[in-house]
Tab-separated table of C-alpha atoms in Angstrom:
chain	number	residue	atom	x	y	z
A	1037	UNK	CA	13.281	95.558	96.799
A	1038	UNK	CA	15.434	93.716	94.322
A	1039	UNK	CA	17.912	95.361	92.037
A	1040	UNK	CA	18.445	94.725	88.348
A	1041	UNK	CA	22.022	94.659	87.128
A	1042	UNK	CA	22.725	96.224	83.752
A	1043	UNK	CA	25.801	97.582	82.043
A	1044	UNK	CA	25.160	100.797	83.908
A	1045	UNK	CA	24.506	99.191	87.265
A	1046	UNK	CA	25.517	101.553	90.032
A	1047	UNK	CA	24.506	103.324	93.156
A	1048	UNK	CA	22.177	105.445	91.031
A	1049	UNK	CA	21.012	105.148	87.482
A	1050	UNK	CA	22.848	107.000	84.720
A	1051	UNK	CA	20.126	108.909	82.949
A	1052	UNK	CA	20.389	111.040	79.820
A	1053	UNK	CA	18.107	114.011	79.366
A	1054	UNK	CA	17.411	114.975	75.779
A	1055	UNK	CA	14.688	117.417	76.760
A	1056	UNK	CA	14.729	121.207	76.563
A	1057	UNK	CA	17.448	122.993	78.493
A	1058	UNK	CA	16.642	125.559	81.140
A	1059	UNK	CA	17.010	129.103	79.728
A	1060	UNK	CA	19.906	131.179	81.024
A	1061	UNK	CA	17.477	133.837	82.272
A	1062	UNK	CA	15.827	131.259	84.513
A	1063	UNK	CA	19.051	129.934	85.996
A	1064	UNK	CA	19.638	133.015	88.117
A	1065	UNK	CA	16.184	132.662	89.623
A	1066	UNK	CA	16.471	128.975	90.420
A	1067	UNK	CA	19.977	129.305	91.846
A	1068	UNK	CA	18.708	131.935	94.254
A	1069	UNK	CA	15.897	129.593	95.173
A	1070	UNK	CA	18.369	126.758	95.675
A	1071	UNK	CA	20.108	128.605	98.479
A	1072	UNK	CA	16.937	129.709	100.243
A	1073	UNK	CA	17.407	127.060	102.917
A	1074	UNK	CA	20.914	128.282	103.625
A	1075	UNK	CA	19.683	131.822	104.077
A	1076	UNK	CA	16.948	130.705	106.451
A	1077	UNK	CA	19.447	128.688	108.456
A	1078	UNK	CA	21.794	131.668	108.728
A	1079	UNK	CA	19.012	133.845	110.039
A	1080	UNK	CA	18.115	131.244	112.645
A	1081	UNK	CA	21.737	130.887	113.706
A	1082	UNK	CA	22.255	134.631	113.908
A	1083	UNK	CA	25.056	134.892	111.358
A	1084	UNK	CA	23.144	136.077	108.316
A	1085	UNK	CA	25.464	138.974	107.583
A	1086	UNK	CA	28.698	137.047	107.985
A	1087	UNK	CA	29.457	136.784	104.288
A	1088	UNK	CA	27.834	136.970	100.899
A	1089	UNK	CA	27.253	133.236	100.662
A	1090	UNK	CA	25.837	133.428	97.129
A	1091	UNK	CA	29.193	134.724	95.918
A	1092	UNK	CA	30.999	132.115	97.973
A	1093	UNK	CA	28.987	129.411	96.244
A	1094	UNK	CA	29.986	130.702	92.819
A	1095	UNK	CA	33.638	131.031	93.749
A	1096	UNK	CA	33.704	127.492	95.084
A	1097	UNK	CA	31.732	125.983	92.229
A	1098	UNK	CA	33.843	127.803	89.656
A	1099	UNK	CA	37.178	127.053	91.317
A	1100	UNK	CA	39.209	124.842	89.019
A	1101	UNK	CA	42.417	122.969	89.806
A	1102	UNK	CA	44.345	124.709	87.038
A	1103	UNK	CA	46.824	126.578	89.235
A	1104	UNK	CA	49.887	124.563	90.142
A	1105	UNK	CA	48.418	121.402	88.658
A	1106	UNK	CA	49.444	118.895	86.077
A	1107	UNK	CA	47.506	119.661	82.879
A	1108	UNK	CA	47.387	115.983	82.036
A	1109	UNK	CA	45.411	115.415	85.222
A	1110	UNK	CA	42.634	117.798	84.262
A	1111	UNK	CA	39.584	116.861	82.241
A	1112	UNK	CA	37.861	119.684	80.380
A	1113	UNK	CA	34.120	119.351	79.732
A	1114	UNK	CA	32.511	120.052	76.390
A	1115	UNK	CA	32.222	123.641	75.211
A	1116	UNK	CA	28.903	125.417	75.392
A	1117	UNK	CA	26.959	126.258	72.281
A	1118	UNK	CA	26.106	129.749	71.163
A	1119	UNK	CA	23.101	129.903	73.440
A	1120	UNK	CA	25.245	129.145	76.453
A	1121	UNK	CA	23.851	125.673	77.009
A	1122	UNK	CA	25.745	122.410	76.999
A	1123	UNK	CA	24.281	119.335	75.377
A	1124	UNK	CA	24.463	116.840	78.185
A	1125	UNK	CA	25.134	113.223	77.377
A	1126	UNK	CA	26.841	110.478	79.283
A	1127	UNK	CA	30.035	111.259	77.380
A	1128	UNK	CA	29.929	114.827	78.705
A	1129	UNK	CA	29.586	113.634	82.275
A	1130	UNK	CA	32.595	111.365	82.108
A	1131	UNK	CA	36.080	112.642	81.677
A	1132	UNK	CA	37.560	111.383	78.477
A	1133	UNK	CA	36.791	109.602	75.235
A	1134	UNK	CA	37.060	107.444	73.261
A	1135	UNK	CA	36.997	104.612	75.743
A	1136	UNK	CA	38.745	101.435	74.611
A	1137	UNK	CA	37.173	98.236	75.829
A	1138	UNK	CA	40.605	97.014	76.901
A	1139	UNK	CA	43.833	98.672	77.971
A	1140	UNK	CA	45.657	99.283	74.693
A	1141	UNK	CA	49.374	99.182	74.072
A	1142	UNK	CA	49.404	102.969	73.853
A	1143	UNK	CA	47.678	103.201	77.208
A	1144	UNK	CA	50.210	100.885	78.788
A	1145	UNK	CA	53.045	102.922	77.312
A	1146	UNK	CA	51.516	106.024	78.884
A	1147	UNK	CA	52.163	104.402	82.249
A	1148	UNK	CA	55.917	104.558	81.742
A	1149	UNK	CA	56.367	107.995	83.402
A	1150	UNK	CA	54.507	106.642	86.428
A	1151	UNK	CA	56.482	103.928	88.186
A	1152	UNK	CA	54.092	101.650	90.036
A	1153	UNK	CA	56.922	100.605	92.330
A	1154	UNK	CA	58.263	104.044	93.168
A	1155	UNK	CA	55.602	105.379	95.501
A	1156	UNK	CA	56.359	103.434	98.672
A	1157	UNK	CA	59.409	101.441	99.678
A	1158	UNK	CA	58.414	98.964	102.365
A	1159	UNK	CA	61.050	97.586	104.714
A	1160	UNK	CA	59.268	94.207	104.771
A	1161	UNK	CA	61.305	91.796	102.593
A	1162	UNK	CA	58.329	89.492	101.991
A	1163	UNK	CA	56.218	92.357	100.714
A	1164	UNK	CA	59.088	93.722	98.605
A	1165	UNK	CA	59.266	90.356	96.880
A	1166	UNK	CA	55.512	90.327	96.185
A	1167	UNK	CA	55.573	93.903	94.948
A	1168	UNK	CA	58.375	93.119	92.529
A	1169	UNK	CA	56.651	89.937	91.415
A	1170	UNK	CA	53.385	91.662	90.493
A	1171	UNK	CA	54.816	95.052	89.530
A	1172	UNK	CA	52.240	96.892	91.643
A	1173	UNK	CA	52.554	99.010	94.792
A	1174	UNK	CA	49.597	98.418	97.111
A	1175	UNK	CA	49.453	101.953	98.489
A	1176	UNK	CA	48.948	103.312	94.963
A	1177	UNK	CA	45.487	101.731	95.073
A	1178	UNK	CA	44.334	103.696	98.122
A	1179	UNK	CA	41.639	105.611	96.208
A	1180	UNK	CA	39.859	102.280	95.729
A	1181	UNK	CA	38.974	102.600	99.435
A	1182	UNK	CA	37.314	105.982	98.782
A	1183	UNK	CA	33.830	106.677	100.168
A	1184	UNK	CA	32.387	106.883	96.632
A	1185	UNK	CA	33.492	103.456	95.415
A	1186	UNK	CA	30.526	101.174	94.740
A	1187	UNK	CA	28.799	99.010	92.148
A	1188	UNK	CA	29.007	101.777	89.575
A	1189	UNK	CA	32.798	101.509	89.862
A	1190	UNK	CA	32.629	97.812	88.946
A	1191	UNK	CA	30.578	98.480	85.825
A	1192	UNK	CA	32.750	101.373	84.647
A	1193	UNK	CA	36.091	99.600	85.104
A	1194	UNK	CA	34.700	96.432	83.506
A	1195	UNK	CA	33.692	98.370	80.384
A	1196	UNK	CA	36.848	100.495	80.354
A	1197	UNK	CA	39.812	99.014	82.308
A	1198	UNK	CA	41.941	102.071	81.524
A	1199	UNK	CA	39.870	103.930	84.104
A	1200	UNK	CA	41.984	102.223	86.739
A	1201	UNK	CA	44.972	104.224	85.543
A	1202	UNK	CA	43.254	107.465	86.596
A	1203	UNK	CA	43.203	106.209	90.190
A	1204	UNK	CA	46.787	104.988	90.518
A	1205	UNK	CA	49.033	106.945	92.833
A	1206	UNK	CA	46.249	109.167	94.209
A	1207	UNK	CA	47.047	108.671	97.835
A	1208	UNK	CA	44.558	109.098	100.624
A	1209	UNK	CA	44.452	107.803	104.173
A	1210	UNK	CA	43.754	104.089	103.861
A	1211	UNK	CA	44.284	100.780	105.614
A	1212	UNK	CA	46.356	99.744	102.580
A	1213	UNK	CA	49.321	101.651	103.987
A	1214	UNK	CA	49.368	99.285	106.986
A	1215	UNK	CA	49.272	96.059	104.977
A	1216	UNK	CA	52.910	95.811	103.743
A	1217	UNK	CA	54.307	95.626	107.280
A	1218	UNK	CA	51.831	92.835	108.107
A	1219	UNK	CA	52.342	90.909	104.888
A	1220	UNK	CA	53.699	87.422	105.583
A	1221	UNK	CA	52.542	87.416	109.216
A	1222	UNK	CA	48.892	86.624	108.512
A	1223	UNK	CA	48.062	83.810	106.119
A	1224	UNK	CA	44.702	85.194	105.010
A	1225	UNK	CA	46.002	88.771	104.686
A	1226	UNK	CA	48.955	87.609	102.604
A	1227	UNK	CA	46.766	85.522	100.298
A	1228	UNK	CA	44.264	88.367	99.857
A	1229	UNK	CA	47.063	90.820	99.061
A	1230	UNK	CA	48.475	88.483	96.418
A	1231	UNK	CA	45.014	88.090	94.879
A	1232	UNK	CA	44.500	91.856	94.649
A	1233	UNK	CA	47.959	92.580	93.229
A	1234	UNK	CA	47.503	89.822	90.643
A	1235	UNK	CA	44.130	91.256	89.616
A	1236	UNK	CA	45.558	94.773	89.205
A	1237	UNK	CA	48.427	93.385	87.137
A	1238	UNK	CA	45.919	91.569	84.918
A	1239	UNK	CA	43.718	94.665	84.462
A	1240	UNK	CA	46.716	96.757	83.427
A	1241	UNK	CA	48.292	94.075	81.203
A	1242	UNK	CA	45.586	91.555	80.323
A	1243	UNK	CA	46.603	88.142	79.023
A	1244	UNK	CA	45.378	84.579	79.423
A	1245	UNK	CA	48.227	83.470	81.676
A	1246	UNK	CA	47.678	86.302	84.141
A	1247	UNK	CA	43.954	85.600	84.114
A	1248	UNK	CA	44.600	82.011	85.144
A	1249	UNK	CA	46.877	83.165	87.948
A	1250	UNK	CA	44.196	85.596	89.136
A	1251	UNK	CA	41.737	82.755	89.563
A	1252	UNK	CA	44.289	80.688	91.459
A	1253	UNK	CA	45.224	83.500	93.844
A	1254	UNK	CA	41.570	84.422	94.345
A	1255	UNK	CA	40.626	80.853	95.227
A	1256	UNK	CA	43.471	80.617	97.736
A	1257	UNK	CA	42.431	83.929	99.315
A	1258	UNK	CA	38.847	82.730	99.762
A	1259	UNK	CA	39.966	79.457	101.349
A	1260	UNK	CA	42.349	81.058	103.836
A	1261	UNK	CA	39.770	83.694	104.767
A	1262	UNK	CA	37.140	81.025	105.382
A	1263	UNK	CA	39.568	79.129	107.607
A	1264	UNK	CA	40.235	82.279	109.650
A	1265	UNK	CA	36.531	83.032	110.032
A	1266	UNK	CA	35.851	79.530	111.349
A	1267	UNK	CA	38.002	80.300	114.404
A	1268	UNK	CA	36.191	82.616	116.844
A	1269	UNK	CA	39.505	83.911	118.149
A	1270	UNK	CA	41.046	84.868	114.817
A	1271	UNK	CA	37.738	86.082	113.327
A	1272	UNK	CA	37.926	89.313	115.336
A	1273	UNK	CA	41.508	90.109	114.306
A	1274	UNK	CA	42.052	93.232	112.230
A	1275	UNK	CA	43.991	91.279	109.601
A	1276	UNK	CA	40.945	89.103	108.917
A	1277	UNK	CA	38.799	92.178	108.341
A	1278	UNK	CA	41.544	93.576	106.103
A	1279	UNK	CA	41.627	90.335	104.105
A	1280	UNK	CA	37.857	90.544	103.633
A	1281	UNK	CA	38.157	94.069	102.286
A	1282	UNK	CA	41.130	93.227	100.065
A	1283	UNK	CA	39.121	90.421	98.475
A	1284	UNK	CA	36.270	92.877	97.932
A	1285	UNK	CA	38.719	95.148	96.076
A	1286	UNK	CA	39.679	92.189	93.887
A	1287	UNK	CA	35.996	91.717	93.054
A	1288	UNK	CA	35.643	95.431	92.408
A	1289	UNK	CA	38.137	95.055	89.553
A	1290	UNK	CA	36.478	91.932	88.164
A	1291	UNK	CA	33.235	92.748	86.390
A	1292	UNK	CA	32.075	89.148	86.642
A	1293	UNK	CA	32.023	89.341	90.438
A	1294	UNK	CA	29.681	92.274	91.187
A	1295	UNK	CA	27.399	90.006	93.222
A	1296	UNK	CA	30.435	88.678	95.103
A	1297	UNK	CA	31.489	92.265	95.877
A	1298	UNK	CA	28.090	92.991	97.419
A	1299	UNK	CA	28.338	89.740	99.369
A	1300	UNK	CA	31.693	90.728	100.834
A	1301	UNK	CA	30.470	94.230	101.702
A	1302	UNK	CA	27.659	92.578	103.631
A	1303	UNK	CA	30.154	90.161	105.160
A	1304	UNK	CA	32.395	93.030	106.240
A	1305	UNK	CA	29.407	94.668	107.928
A	1306	UNK	CA	28.614	91.489	109.862
A	1307	UNK	CA	32.257	91.094	110.830
A	1308	UNK	CA	32.532	94.710	111.982
A	1309	UNK	CA	29.391	94.393	114.108
A	1310	UNK	CA	30.682	91.102	115.515
A	1311	UNK	CA	33.938	92.799	116.528
A	1312	UNK	CA	31.919	95.572	118.310
A	1313	UNK	CA	32.794	99.301	118.403
A	1314	UNK	CA	35.329	98.855	121.207
A	1315	UNK	CA	37.781	97.117	118.870
A	1316	UNK	CA	38.189	100.143	116.582
A	1317	UNK	CA	40.770	102.102	118.529
A	1318	UNK	CA	44.060	101.802	116.620
A	1319	UNK	CA	44.790	103.707	113.421
A	1320	UNK	CA	44.746	100.426	111.508
A	1321	UNK	CA	41.313	99.507	112.853
A	1322	UNK	CA	39.956	102.985	112.183
A	1323	UNK	CA	41.232	102.934	108.613
A	1324	UNK	CA	39.527	99.581	108.053
A	1325	UNK	CA	36.266	100.995	109.372
A	1326	UNK	CA	36.548	104.120	107.217
A	1327	UNK	CA	37.094	102.066	104.051
A	1328	UNK	CA	33.919	100.115	104.756
A	1329	UNK	CA	31.557	103.043	105.343
A	1330	UNK	CA	30.970	104.312	101.804
A	1331	UNK	CA	30.244	100.868	100.372
A	1332	UNK	CA	27.722	100.143	103.124
A	1333	UNK	CA	25.829	103.407	102.592
A	1334	UNK	CA	25.808	102.803	98.832
A	1335	UNK	CA	24.515	99.237	99.154
A	1336	UNK	CA	21.805	100.304	101.607
A	1337	UNK	CA	20.580	102.962	99.182
A	1338	UNK	CA	20.557	100.536	96.262
A	1339	UNK	CA	18.893	97.705	98.192
A	1340	UNK	CA	16.413	99.894	100.092
A	1341	UNK	CA	17.608	98.843	103.547
A	1342	UNK	CA	18.438	100.693	106.747
A	1343	UNK	CA	22.068	101.496	107.534
A	1344	UNK	CA	23.461	100.224	110.834
A	1345	UNK	CA	26.006	103.056	110.870
A	1346	UNK	CA	23.237	105.390	112.061
A	1347	UNK	CA	23.313	103.707	115.476
A	1348	UNK	CA	24.966	105.967	118.111
A	1349	UNK	CA	27.799	103.566	118.933
A	1350	UNK	CA	28.908	103.455	115.287
A	1351	UNK	CA	28.458	107.191	114.861
A	1352	UNK	CA	30.907	107.557	117.748
A	1353	UNK	CA	33.405	105.300	115.976
A	1354	UNK	CA	33.144	107.367	112.804
A	1355	UNK	CA	33.511	110.594	114.779
A	1356	UNK	CA	36.697	109.191	116.310
A	1357	UNK	CA	38.302	109.384	112.853
A	1358	UNK	CA	38.325	113.180	113.007
A	1359	UNK	CA	41.656	114.979	112.972
A	1360	UNK	CA	42.090	118.731	112.959
A	1361	UNK	CA	44.463	119.614	110.135
A	1362	UNK	CA	45.429	122.961	108.566
A	1363	UNK	CA	43.782	121.970	105.285
A	1364	UNK	CA	40.924	119.724	104.237
A	1365	UNK	CA	41.502	115.955	104.286
A	1366	UNK	CA	39.265	112.887	104.469
A	1367	UNK	CA	39.697	112.978	108.256
A	1368	UNK	CA	38.880	116.656	108.707
A	1369	UNK	CA	35.715	117.332	110.736
A	1370	UNK	CA	34.167	118.917	107.643
A	1371	UNK	CA	34.611	115.705	105.623
A	1372	UNK	CA	33.467	113.410	108.432
A	1373	UNK	CA	30.379	115.540	109.141
A	1374	UNK	CA	29.347	115.510	105.468
A	1375	UNK	CA	29.328	111.737	105.424
A	1376	UNK	CA	27.721	111.425	108.845
A	1377	UNK	CA	24.773	113.443	107.557
A	1378	UNK	CA	24.180	110.738	104.930
A	1379	UNK	CA	23.902	107.796	107.341
A	1380	UNK	CA	20.229	108.414	108.091
A	1381	UNK	CA	19.053	108.675	104.472
A	1382	UNK	CA	18.798	104.923	103.633
A	1383	UNK	CA	16.662	104.141	106.687
A	1384	UNK	CA	14.415	107.153	106.163
A	1385	UNK	CA	13.935	106.255	102.508
A	1386	UNK	CA	13.111	102.643	103.323
A	1387	UNK	CA	10.443	103.586	105.866
A	1388	UNK	CA	8.911	106.190	103.569
A	1389	UNK	CA	8.774	103.565	100.825
A	1390	UNK	CA	6.907	101.190	103.125
A	1391	UNK	CA	4.411	103.854	104.197
A	1392	UNK	CA	3.747	105.158	100.686
A	1393	UNK	CA	2.976	101.676	99.416
A	1394	UNK	CA	0.839	100.698	102.407
A	1395	UNK	CA	-2.977	100.735	102.318
A	1396	UNK	CA	-3.104	103.457	104.963
A	1397	UNK	CA	-0.950	105.992	103.138
A	1398	UNK	CA	-1.811	109.583	104.125
A	1399	UNK	CA	-3.524	108.491	107.332
A	1400	UNK	CA	-0.530	106.696	108.852
A	1401	UNK	CA	0.660	107.994	112.205
A	1402	UNK	CA	4.375	107.626	111.206
A	1403	UNK	CA	4.052	110.388	108.594
A	1404	UNK	CA	4.744	113.160	111.096
A	1405	UNK	CA	7.649	111.205	112.549
A	1406	UNK	CA	9.138	110.604	109.118
A	1407	UNK	CA	8.787	114.275	108.232
A	1408	UNK	CA	10.560	115.229	111.462
A	1409	UNK	CA	13.437	112.840	110.738
A	1410	UNK	CA	13.681	114.127	107.190
A	1411	UNK	CA	13.880	117.711	108.381
A	1412	UNK	CA	16.646	116.801	110.830
A	1413	UNK	CA	18.743	115.328	108.019
A	1414	UNK	CA	17.851	118.308	105.831
A	1415	UNK	CA	19.035	120.713	108.517
A	1416	UNK	CA	22.276	118.786	109.005
A	1417	UNK	CA	23.036	119.124	105.288
A	1418	UNK	CA	22.190	122.835	105.264
A	1419	UNK	CA	24.345	123.387	108.354
A	1420	UNK	CA	27.186	121.566	106.610
A	1421	UNK	CA	26.935	123.970	103.663
A	1422	UNK	CA	27.307	126.838	106.128
A	1423	UNK	CA	30.461	125.265	107.549
A	1424	UNK	CA	31.755	124.555	104.050
A	1425	UNK	CA	31.320	128.163	102.965
A	1426	UNK	CA	33.037	129.328	106.152
A	1427	UNK	CA	35.975	127.022	105.409
A	1428	UNK	CA	36.292	128.387	101.870
A	1429	UNK	CA	36.168	131.982	103.106
A	1430	UNK	CA	38.743	131.247	105.803
A	1431	UNK	CA	41.209	129.991	103.187
A	1432	UNK	CA	40.209	132.364	100.402
A	1433	UNK	CA	43.608	134.106	100.458
A	1434	UNK	CA	45.537	130.826	100.255
A	1435	UNK	CA	45.921	128.735	97.108
A	1436	UNK	CA	44.483	125.340	98.098
A	1437	UNK	CA	46.351	122.193	97.163
A	1438	UNK	CA	45.077	120.051	94.324
A	1439	UNK	CA	44.037	117.403	96.858
A	1440	UNK	CA	41.936	119.920	98.775
A	1441	UNK	CA	40.280	121.286	95.637
A	1442	UNK	CA	39.383	117.765	94.585
A	1443	UNK	CA	37.962	116.899	98.004
A	1444	UNK	CA	36.004	120.157	98.158
A	1445	UNK	CA	34.355	119.321	94.863
A	1446	UNK	CA	33.627	115.755	95.962
A	1447	UNK	CA	32.046	116.747	99.277
A	1448	UNK	CA	30.102	119.722	97.934
A	1449	UNK	CA	28.616	117.669	95.098
A	1450	UNK	CA	27.677	114.826	97.449
A	1451	UNK	CA	25.887	117.141	99.870
A	1452	UNK	CA	23.982	118.919	97.090
A	1453	UNK	CA	23.000	115.510	95.692
A	1454	UNK	CA	21.796	114.312	99.107
A	1455	UNK	CA	19.961	117.575	99.740
A	1456	UNK	CA	17.949	117.095	96.553
A	1457	UNK	CA	17.118	113.518	97.599
A	1458	UNK	CA	15.988	114.563	101.061
A	1459	UNK	CA	13.817	117.339	99.631
A	1460	UNK	CA	12.080	114.789	97.418
A	1461	UNK	CA	11.520	112.523	100.417
A	1462	UNK	CA	10.088	115.460	102.360
A	1463	UNK	CA	7.800	116.265	99.443
A	1464	UNK	CA	6.608	112.655	99.621
A	1465	UNK	CA	5.537	112.762	103.272
A	1466	UNK	CA	4.504	116.425	103.391
A	1467	UNK	CA	2.010	117.063	100.599
A	1468	UNK	CA	1.424	120.653	101.707
A	1469	UNK	CA	5.087	121.484	100.972
A	1470	UNK	CA	5.451	119.507	97.745
A	1471	UNK	CA	4.799	122.268	95.222
A	1472	UNK	CA	7.048	124.690	97.111
A	1473	UNK	CA	9.887	122.155	97.354
A	1474	UNK	CA	9.959	121.187	93.680
A	1475	UNK	CA	11.550	124.438	92.352
A	1476	UNK	CA	14.283	124.015	94.967
A	1477	UNK	CA	14.859	120.427	93.858
A	1478	UNK	CA	15.092	121.463	90.216
A	1479	UNK	CA	17.535	124.224	91.108
A	1480	UNK	CA	19.773	121.757	92.934
A	1481	UNK	CA	19.597	119.354	89.992
A	1482	UNK	CA	20.688	122.110	87.631
A	1483	UNK	CA	23.507	123.064	89.990
A	1484	UNK	CA	24.751	119.466	89.887
A	1485	UNK	CA	24.716	119.499	86.088
A	1486	UNK	CA	26.557	122.824	86.092
A	1487	UNK	CA	29.253	121.217	88.250
A	1488	UNK	CA	29.768	118.615	85.524
A	1489	UNK	CA	30.885	121.368	83.133
A	1490	UNK	CA	33.840	122.407	85.248
A	1491	UNK	CA	37.369	121.163	84.590
A	1492	UNK	CA	37.894	118.215	86.904
A	1493	UNK	CA	40.444	115.638	87.924
A	1494	UNK	CA	40.416	112.450	85.889
A	1495	UNK	CA	39.393	110.353	88.886
A	1496	UNK	CA	36.255	112.456	89.488
A	1497	UNK	CA	34.214	109.848	87.609
A	1498	UNK	CA	34.057	108.024	90.942
A	1499	UNK	CA	31.411	110.485	92.108
A	1500	UNK	CA	30.294	112.618	89.145
A	1501	UNK	CA	28.360	109.841	87.431
A	1502	UNK	CA	25.829	109.154	90.161
A	1503	UNK	CA	25.550	112.870	90.935
A	1504	UNK	CA	24.428	113.467	87.362
A	1505	UNK	CA	22.202	110.388	87.459
A	1506	UNK	CA	20.321	111.777	90.440
A	1507	UNK	CA	20.046	115.203	88.795
A	1508	UNK	CA	18.676	113.820	85.541
A	1509	UNK	CA	16.131	111.716	87.429
A	1510	UNK	CA	14.890	114.831	89.219
A	1511	UNK	CA	14.515	116.665	85.912
A	1512	UNK	CA	12.837	113.763	84.109
A	1513	UNK	CA	10.203	113.393	86.837
A	1514	UNK	CA	9.635	117.126	87.312
A	1515	UNK	CA	6.196	117.311	85.673
A	1516	UNK	CA	4.692	114.640	87.908
A	1517	UNK	CA	5.926	116.376	91.046
A	1518	UNK	CA	4.612	119.747	89.916
A	1519	UNK	CA	1.120	118.419	89.213
A	1520	UNK	CA	-1.513	120.114	91.375
A	1521	UNK	CA	-4.158	117.587	92.434
A	1522	UNK	CA	-5.475	119.562	95.401
A	1523	UNK	CA	-8.901	119.825	93.777
A	1524	UNK	CA	-9.276	116.058	93.423
A	1525	UNK	CA	-10.845	113.687	95.933
A	1526	UNK	CA	-8.728	111.872	98.522
A	1527	UNK	CA	-8.462	108.622	96.573
A	1528	UNK	CA	-7.139	110.376	93.455
A	1529	UNK	CA	-4.617	112.376	95.511
A	1530	UNK	CA	-3.319	109.243	97.232
A	1531	UNK	CA	-2.933	107.312	93.989
A	1532	UNK	CA	-1.213	110.274	92.310
A	1533	UNK	CA	1.218	110.572	95.225
A	1534	UNK	CA	1.996	106.865	95.169
A	1535	UNK	CA	2.462	106.841	91.401
A	1536	UNK	CA	4.856	109.797	91.258
A	1537	UNK	CA	6.911	108.502	94.200
A	1538	UNK	CA	7.335	105.013	92.726
A	1539	UNK	CA	8.129	106.378	89.264
A	1540	UNK	CA	10.949	108.472	90.726
A	1541	UNK	CA	12.276	105.957	93.257
A	1542	UNK	CA	12.268	102.954	90.917
A	1543	UNK	CA	13.848	104.929	88.089
A	1544	UNK	CA	16.619	106.033	90.411
A	1545	UNK	CA	17.259	102.516	91.655
A	1546	UNK	CA	16.818	100.896	88.229
A	1547	UNK	CA	14.139	98.547	89.577
A	1548	UNK	CA	10.870	97.316	88.127
């Protein structure tokens, strides 16, 4: 299935709902329905009475990073009207407005309190020289290696370069922290680093001269990377993989290179598979693998392809990233498990798409198999919610750090988003459950929109946009999925099922 790039190109479509809002009296009912799966899972696992999970959900969803936080780092959503409803628009989903098309002088002056060179002092003289030359510290870009970075990031930064400022200095575990010590020792890594630093400098302070330099550094980076890849011995080196990913970050910040970004994500996947799982043992290698995972899952969802990460050997590599820490981090088992649960969704979706649009839909033998796979993913997501609630209860007497609160919100929203997707896929292959599943899907969609109202960190646009896009798509297609055609003949039922599935799936992927 081909994708169509627009100004809002992303992992999922940004969709605005101007329809009627759900009454407050109905929200209590649908929220209870939304957590029905969790309750069933608790009963099966024998821990139903462990805690009032409904209250835990509210306390987590309502938790805001106001305590011990920098007020300038918090974005406050629009106020509700007298009826208690918010008028949702794209501006409400994102964090701030107005959005200048370029970084203004005022915006650049606002960077003064934040010294781009103060975050990390490398002992490598060659890197120190490059850092001073470009005025950018590489480790301050670590959030660009976040799981949620994808094509939507390209479109947003291209339309509003000041968005990049919201990401600077937000440190997370990343291969970027290993690059300064290796700068100058690998030709392709050095060239790719220069290209990225030049691009960041140009985004923050755009001018024609810097733009010319960006093109020159980018061309050099591509040439040196190609030379390294031509040698079978150097092609498997970690620095070559790092150079590939650094070039992809350059393309992420250049709106004219969205196709090139996708190409390098695909190239990274081929290079990682060529290296084999056994080569991902050092912290540097593991960080490179981790930075690649989110982009691959995103591209597979957009392009309707299976995800190789679902294979057991790569699942083992991703599991090897886990580290037990007192508080939640990107390497905590809770974070790793949330993302592991997503690996199977692209492949399941692709196979369901093929079956639905095949002549033998509804009589295909794979239907039962697809339903079973869908329920396994569904259960993994529900089990994760159980573990998430347990984590929140365990630390309920401790004020979480701002980093933990942000990661909690990111992971919780992603799992709720995926749960709604999987329920729709189950409703596609299990007609007998469709009408019962739809209220649960609508409840999850409303929960996602409710999350958008909460105060949030300025960098939350990395994940909040496609969350809301998925939610709006669920709401916009609600009527079709609630239609009861049980009294119709088989041909009518099959055509209705195919029509509602394609309307939802193609709207979500922005395809024809």
